Amino acid sequence: MRDYYRTRVSRTGPFTAWALLVVIFLCGLAPALRAQQADPAGIALGDKSNAVDAGGTPFVVPEPTDKADPDYATKKKAFDDYQAQAAKEPLAVKLADTVGHVRIATNFGWTLNTGYLVLFMQAGFALLTCGLVRKKNAAHLMMLNFAAYVFAFLAYYVCGYAFQFGAVAINAAPAGLGGTPTLNSFLIGSGQWGFLGGKGFFLSGPGYDAGSNVLTLFQVVFMETAGYIIVGSICERINFWGFLLCELFVGALLYPIFGCWVWGGGWMSQLGSTMGMGHGYVDFAGSSVVHAVGGFCAMALAVVLGPRLGKYDANGKPRAFPAHNIVFVVTGTFILLFGWMGFNPGSTLAATDFRIGVVAINTNLAAVAGAATAIVLWYFMFGKPDISMGCNGMLAGLVAITAPCAFVGPNASVIIGVIAGVIVCLGVLFNERVLKVDDPCGAVSVHGYCGWFGAVALGIFADGTYGAGWNGVGATTYLGKAGQGVTGLLRGDTSQFLMQLGGATLCAVYAFAFTFVVFKIVNAIRPLRVSKEAELEGLDVPEFGMLAYPESGDEVSAAV
Amino acid sequence: MKLIKSIIRPNKVDEVKDALDKIGIAGMTVTEVRGHGKQKGHTAIYRGKEYNIGLLPKMQIEVVVADSLLDQAVTAIVIAAKTGEIGDGRVFVTPVERSYKIRTGEREAI
């Protein structure tokens, strides 16, 4: 056997790749440093125009400009009344400036803090995936999780954020953060048919802005979540440089492109206005944008890599590689649940949006319903409830409720959680026994299948109590009712259901096909997989020169 | 002088230790070991897949006793470690030629 402690990892391939990246980086950075800044200190952010009452009616009455509007006379009178009153009470207007400032400040605090919760989910993913693999690969798993954060973040900073949100002020400015009016250009497409954002590269120019950077932080941790998902299905066999390439791909291209279409004011979000498809494609916190993208990317990578050595016996029967630390698995799952309290409620980007109470309880209900279903179902199928599947069930419920969490009630959340619990169990067995896709941590089933289902569930269960005017559709009336929000199939909006079904399926196909094509080519040029010898010994020493648990002294018997 | 090497269930260590204490045997060495007997382990289930756990965790207790104490010690171990089920373990007895105390270098005569 080779002495892996002394063997150097081959460096020519990675070196070329890195040199290329540094050149790209420097080419982009030079003009970026000279670009104009927006409002980095947030001095102009938050004034009387941001002061609104509980119903969302602004303090400032805007001057009507459209004289053809049938309500022009009423609006003009309201504007004149406001002007007269404001002239009489200058102190009230000054107070409104402060109120508007405090509203933005509250929402900054909320969005940043929920973003920090989502950041902590990375620790949960690290523990979960590390616990689920064999002891001999534990250090490798921790390094993958760690490096994912580091390198995907840099990719997102260089171009991911610009691709995703470079056009955000056009169709989707987050009002709760002061509208971040600084980014407003599509690189590909225009108006309501945008395909790729084009401002804010290197977070410079208009990307160097207080409001915009709050959004950046919140979104970068979402992108990281997609980046972490893939670790669960490619672990125990991918080499490190191949993995870094995967992370750069997710952070720079895969996630931002689809994110632009749905959250960056891109074409899918505008299909409600342009094609009459409900409120356009709606995904509240990312069942599809984050989880299905990550899950189907993970599936494509698992197919490219092939199963782990010994996973299938000579007859093609799957063999068990038991989790080496179930304590990590359960702890990690609970950390993820905790972090999800930032993921979903935080996606309002505003503490002044009181729907956060419902969102928080919906998220928890779906989580426990999913876990309960997986535990009971597994008990009936195999005679014993499997702890790791119970954890997968909880995550399945969380993934599925992520898109609909703001638009449904508690009962629908429980139903969604239960269905997700069934999907994840059957999905794990389907992948393993029928598709023969080796997915050590169940990432494809949890994030891919349940992410797809979550976006579709929104189209079924949305009850119309929230989201009036979402994506610019039905601000005054929708389905003939004033204040009607996003509505699903069960409340009579078939177009929303079809939109969700089509959008979620497109998401799955996009993520799988894009990843598959890119990494099939990469794999042909230089294999993504470690040598057979290294895989059998365990990846810790061949890849990083150290063991996760050196004091246990079982360098030989670690190969269990 | 004899070496008694007994391979027992992990949860029987305290009982065997107490039984040996009672007949005045002070020193012992306990090691975590793995192994199997005739049954060759048992099956477990992980995420719906059955697999065989061939080597089961056991504890190995080694004590050195004077020939006169041998039968008494073996009986004590067997009684204390017994459950009557498969997997109770084994006791092996081998002769010991010499024994030294490291601190003083003196040769012991048990």
Short mmCIF file of N, CA and C in Angstrom, two decimals, chain A residues 322 386 388 392 432-433, chain B residues 45-49 51:
data_model
loop_
_atom_site.label_atom_id
_atom_site.label_comp_id
_atom_site.label_asym_id
_atom_site.label_seq_id
_atom_site.Cartn_x
_atom_site.Cartn_y
_atom_site.Cartn_z
N PRO A 322 -22.90 1.78 7.21
CA PRO A 322 -23.58 2.45 8.33
C PRO A 322 -22.92 3.78 8.73
N ASP A 386 -35.72 4.03 11.71
CA ASP A 386 -34.31 4.34 11.47
C ASP A 386 -34.05 5.79 11.89
N SER A 388 -31.52 7.83 11.27
CA SER A 388 -31.05 8.73 10.21
C SER A 388 -32.20 9.06 9.25
N ASN A 392 -33.78 12.61 8.16
CA ASN A 392 -34.07 12.96 6.77
C ASN A 392 -35.51 13.41 6.62
N GLU A 432 -31.79 4.25 -4.54
CA GLU A 432 -30.83 3.21 -4.22
C GLU A 432 -31.11 1.92 -4.99
N ARG A 433 -32.40 1.58 -5.12
CA ARG A 433 -32.74 0.26 -5.68
C ARG A 433 -33.07 0.31 -7.16
N ILE B 45 -29.64 -3.49 10.75
CA ILE B 45 -30.32 -2.87 9.62
C ILE B 45 -30.01 -1.38 9.61
N TYR B 46 -29.62 -0.87 8.42
CA TYR B 46 -29.31 0.56 8.27
C TYR B 46 -30.00 1.10 7.03
N ARG B 47 -30.86 2.06 7.19
CA ARG B 47 -31.61 2.66 6.09
C ARG B 47 -32.20 1.61 5.16
N GLY B 48 -32.81 0.56 5.81
CA GLY B 48 -33.53 -0.45 5.04
C GLY B 48 -32.66 -1.54 4.45
N LYS B 49 -31.33 -1.52 4.76
CA LYS B 49 -30.46 -2.56 4.21
C LYS B 49 -29.91 -3.39 5.36
N TYR B 51 -27.31 -5.81 7.13
CA TYR B 51 -25.90 -6.12 6.98
C TYR B 51 -25.43 -6.89 8.19
#
